[in-house]
Tab-separated table of C-alpha atoms in Angstrom:
chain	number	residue	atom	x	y	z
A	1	UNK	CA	-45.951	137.285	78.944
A	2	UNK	CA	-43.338	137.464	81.500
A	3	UNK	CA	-45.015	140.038	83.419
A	4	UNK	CA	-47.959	138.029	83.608
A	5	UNK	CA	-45.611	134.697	84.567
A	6	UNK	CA	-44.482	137.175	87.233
A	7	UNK	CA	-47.572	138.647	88.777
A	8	UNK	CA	-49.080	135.536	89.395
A	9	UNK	CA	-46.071	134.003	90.675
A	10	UNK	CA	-46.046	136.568	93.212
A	11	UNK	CA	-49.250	135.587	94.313
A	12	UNK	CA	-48.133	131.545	95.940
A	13	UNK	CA	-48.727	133.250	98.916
A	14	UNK	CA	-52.038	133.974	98.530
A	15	UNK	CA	-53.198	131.281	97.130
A	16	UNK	CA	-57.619	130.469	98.236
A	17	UNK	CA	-59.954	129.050	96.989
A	18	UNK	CA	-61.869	129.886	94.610
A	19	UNK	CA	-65.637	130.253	95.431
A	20	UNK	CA	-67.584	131.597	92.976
A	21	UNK	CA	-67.045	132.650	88.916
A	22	UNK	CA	-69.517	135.171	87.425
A	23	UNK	CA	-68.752	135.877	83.741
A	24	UNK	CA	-71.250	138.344	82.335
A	25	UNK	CA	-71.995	140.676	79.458
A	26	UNK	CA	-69.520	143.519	80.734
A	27	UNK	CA	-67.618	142.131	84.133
A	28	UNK	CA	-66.296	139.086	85.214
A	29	UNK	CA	-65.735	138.193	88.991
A	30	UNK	CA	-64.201	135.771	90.752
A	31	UNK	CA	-64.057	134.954	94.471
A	32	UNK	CA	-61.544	133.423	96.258
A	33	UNK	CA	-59.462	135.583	98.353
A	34	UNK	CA	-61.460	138.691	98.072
A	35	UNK	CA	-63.482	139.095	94.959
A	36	UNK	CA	-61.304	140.202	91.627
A	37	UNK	CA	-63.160	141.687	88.998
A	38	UNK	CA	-62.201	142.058	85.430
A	39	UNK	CA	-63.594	143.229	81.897
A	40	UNK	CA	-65.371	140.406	80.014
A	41	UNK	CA	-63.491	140.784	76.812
A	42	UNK	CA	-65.290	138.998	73.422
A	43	UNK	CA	-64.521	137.326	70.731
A	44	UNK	CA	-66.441	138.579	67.459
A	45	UNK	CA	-68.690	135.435	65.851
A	46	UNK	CA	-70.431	132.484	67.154
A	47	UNK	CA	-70.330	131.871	71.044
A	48	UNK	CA	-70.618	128.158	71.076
A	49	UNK	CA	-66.886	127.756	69.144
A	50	UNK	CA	-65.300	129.539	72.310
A	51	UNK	CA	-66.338	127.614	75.531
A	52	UNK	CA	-64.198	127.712	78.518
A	53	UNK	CA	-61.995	125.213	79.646
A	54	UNK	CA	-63.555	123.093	82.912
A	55	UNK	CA	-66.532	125.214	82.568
A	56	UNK	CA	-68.861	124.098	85.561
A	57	UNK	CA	-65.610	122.365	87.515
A	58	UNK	CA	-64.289	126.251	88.081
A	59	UNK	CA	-64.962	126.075	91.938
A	60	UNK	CA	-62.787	122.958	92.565
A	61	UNK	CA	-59.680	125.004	91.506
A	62	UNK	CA	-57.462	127.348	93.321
A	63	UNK	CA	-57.223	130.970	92.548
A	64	UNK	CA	-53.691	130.343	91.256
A	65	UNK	CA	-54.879	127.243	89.003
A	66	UNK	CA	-57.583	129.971	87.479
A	67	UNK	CA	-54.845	132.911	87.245
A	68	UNK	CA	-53.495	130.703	84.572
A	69	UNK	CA	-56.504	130.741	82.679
A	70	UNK	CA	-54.907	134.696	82.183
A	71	UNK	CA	-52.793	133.890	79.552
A	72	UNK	CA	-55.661	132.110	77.505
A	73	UNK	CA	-56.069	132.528	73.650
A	74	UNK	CA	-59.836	132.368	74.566
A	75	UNK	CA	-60.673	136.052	75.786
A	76	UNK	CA	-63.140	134.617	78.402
A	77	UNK	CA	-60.718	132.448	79.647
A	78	UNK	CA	-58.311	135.601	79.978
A	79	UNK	CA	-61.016	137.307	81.783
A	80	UNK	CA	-61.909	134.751	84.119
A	81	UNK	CA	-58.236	134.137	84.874
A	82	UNK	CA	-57.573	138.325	85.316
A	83	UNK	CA	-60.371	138.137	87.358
A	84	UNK	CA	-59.056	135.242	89.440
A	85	UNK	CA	-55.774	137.471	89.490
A	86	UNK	CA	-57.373	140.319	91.544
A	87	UNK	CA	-59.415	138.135	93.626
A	88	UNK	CA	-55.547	137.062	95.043
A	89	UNK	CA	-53.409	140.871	95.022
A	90	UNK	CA	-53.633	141.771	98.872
A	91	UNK	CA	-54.599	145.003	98.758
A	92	UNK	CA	-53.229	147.863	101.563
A	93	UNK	CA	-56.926	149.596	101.686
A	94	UNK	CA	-55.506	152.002	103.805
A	95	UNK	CA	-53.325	153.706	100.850
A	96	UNK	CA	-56.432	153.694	98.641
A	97	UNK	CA	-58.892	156.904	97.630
A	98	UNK	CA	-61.718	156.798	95.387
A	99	UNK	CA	-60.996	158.565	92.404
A	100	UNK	CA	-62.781	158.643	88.854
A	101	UNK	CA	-60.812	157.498	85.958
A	102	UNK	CA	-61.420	161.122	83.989
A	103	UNK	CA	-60.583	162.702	86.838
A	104	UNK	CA	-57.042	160.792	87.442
A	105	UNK	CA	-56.393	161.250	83.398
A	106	UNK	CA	-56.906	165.139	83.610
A	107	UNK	CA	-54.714	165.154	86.647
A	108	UNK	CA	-51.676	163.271	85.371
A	109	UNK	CA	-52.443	163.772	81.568
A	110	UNK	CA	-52.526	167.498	81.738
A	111	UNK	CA	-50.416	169.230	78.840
A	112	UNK	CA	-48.921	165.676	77.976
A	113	UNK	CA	-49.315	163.256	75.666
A	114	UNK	CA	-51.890	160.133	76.570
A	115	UNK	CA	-52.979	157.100	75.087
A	116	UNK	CA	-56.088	155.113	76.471
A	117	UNK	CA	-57.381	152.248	75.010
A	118	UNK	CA	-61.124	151.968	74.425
A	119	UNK	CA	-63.419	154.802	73.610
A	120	UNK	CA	-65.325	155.937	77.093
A	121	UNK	CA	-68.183	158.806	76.904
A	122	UNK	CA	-65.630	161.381	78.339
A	123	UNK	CA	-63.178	160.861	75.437
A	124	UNK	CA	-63.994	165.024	73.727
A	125	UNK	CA	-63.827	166.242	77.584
A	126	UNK	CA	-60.630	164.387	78.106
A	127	UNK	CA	-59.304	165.923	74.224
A	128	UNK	CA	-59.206	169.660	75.799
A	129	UNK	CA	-57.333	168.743	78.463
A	130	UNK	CA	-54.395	167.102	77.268
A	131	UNK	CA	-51.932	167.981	74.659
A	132	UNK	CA	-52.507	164.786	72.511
A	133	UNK	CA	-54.893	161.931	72.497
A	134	UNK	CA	-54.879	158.660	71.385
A	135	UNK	CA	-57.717	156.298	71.052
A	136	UNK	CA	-57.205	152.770	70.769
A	137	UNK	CA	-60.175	151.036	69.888
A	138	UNK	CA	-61.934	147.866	68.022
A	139	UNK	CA	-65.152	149.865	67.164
A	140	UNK	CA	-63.788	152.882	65.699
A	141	UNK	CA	-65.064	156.119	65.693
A	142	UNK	CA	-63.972	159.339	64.229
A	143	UNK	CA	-60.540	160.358	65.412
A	144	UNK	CA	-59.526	156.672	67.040
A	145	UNK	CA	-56.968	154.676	66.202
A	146	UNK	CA	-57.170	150.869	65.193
A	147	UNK	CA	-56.836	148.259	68.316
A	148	UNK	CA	-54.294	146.421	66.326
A	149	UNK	CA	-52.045	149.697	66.537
């Protein structure tokens, strides 16, 4: 995870903290800095065997003590703590546009070969457009390819 161990130890410098932890059925946030949002990635089977580690304590960290939760076995924990990494990443607002995900794929995909992983609605759209497509998913439908791949 040394890209991980790197990202967040970029982020000393930004260090806040943290506020307030929402985990919910498909986001997580987390505010510190600015508010970081993440998937909420799930386990399959019971809830109660997965809890989260300090659960209720969360605010009396630091964003950086919560990035750490990133690297979790526990896929809540990793979402809290991605969350709590991009509630930290200063972001230059003035080099970003508001683009749609399709839109960017079609764009930079066109006539090459893509990968994405998860199966969004605009997966057949995004099939004409490229020259090969991928699928990685956990729920497979027809045409995707196993997450594990």
């Amino acid at each position: 995870m040394k890209i991980l161990d790197d990202l967040i130890r970029s982020l000393k410098e930004t260090d806040a903290p943290v506020r307030s932890v929402h985990a919910c059925v498909f986001w997580t946030a987390v505010i510190s800095r600015h508010c970081g949002l993440s998937s909420t990635f799930r386990e399959e089977g019971p809830t109660h065997e997965r809890g989260v580690r300090e659960v209720g304590h969360l605010t009396r960290k630091t964003g950086l003590e919560l990035a750490e939760y990133a690297k979790s076995d526990s896929l809540l924990e990793a979402s809290i703590g991605m969350a709590a990494v991009n509630s930290l990443i200063e972001i230059d607002d003035s080099k970003c546009i508001e683009k749609n995900a399709f839109e960017l794929l079609v764009e930079r995909g066109k006539g090459k070969r893509v990968g994405v992983v998860g199966h969004f609605p605009w997966i057949p759209k995004l099939k004409e457009k490229v020259e090969r497509l991928w699928v990685l998913e956990k729920r497979l439908r027809e045409g995707d390819l196993p997450a594990s791949e």
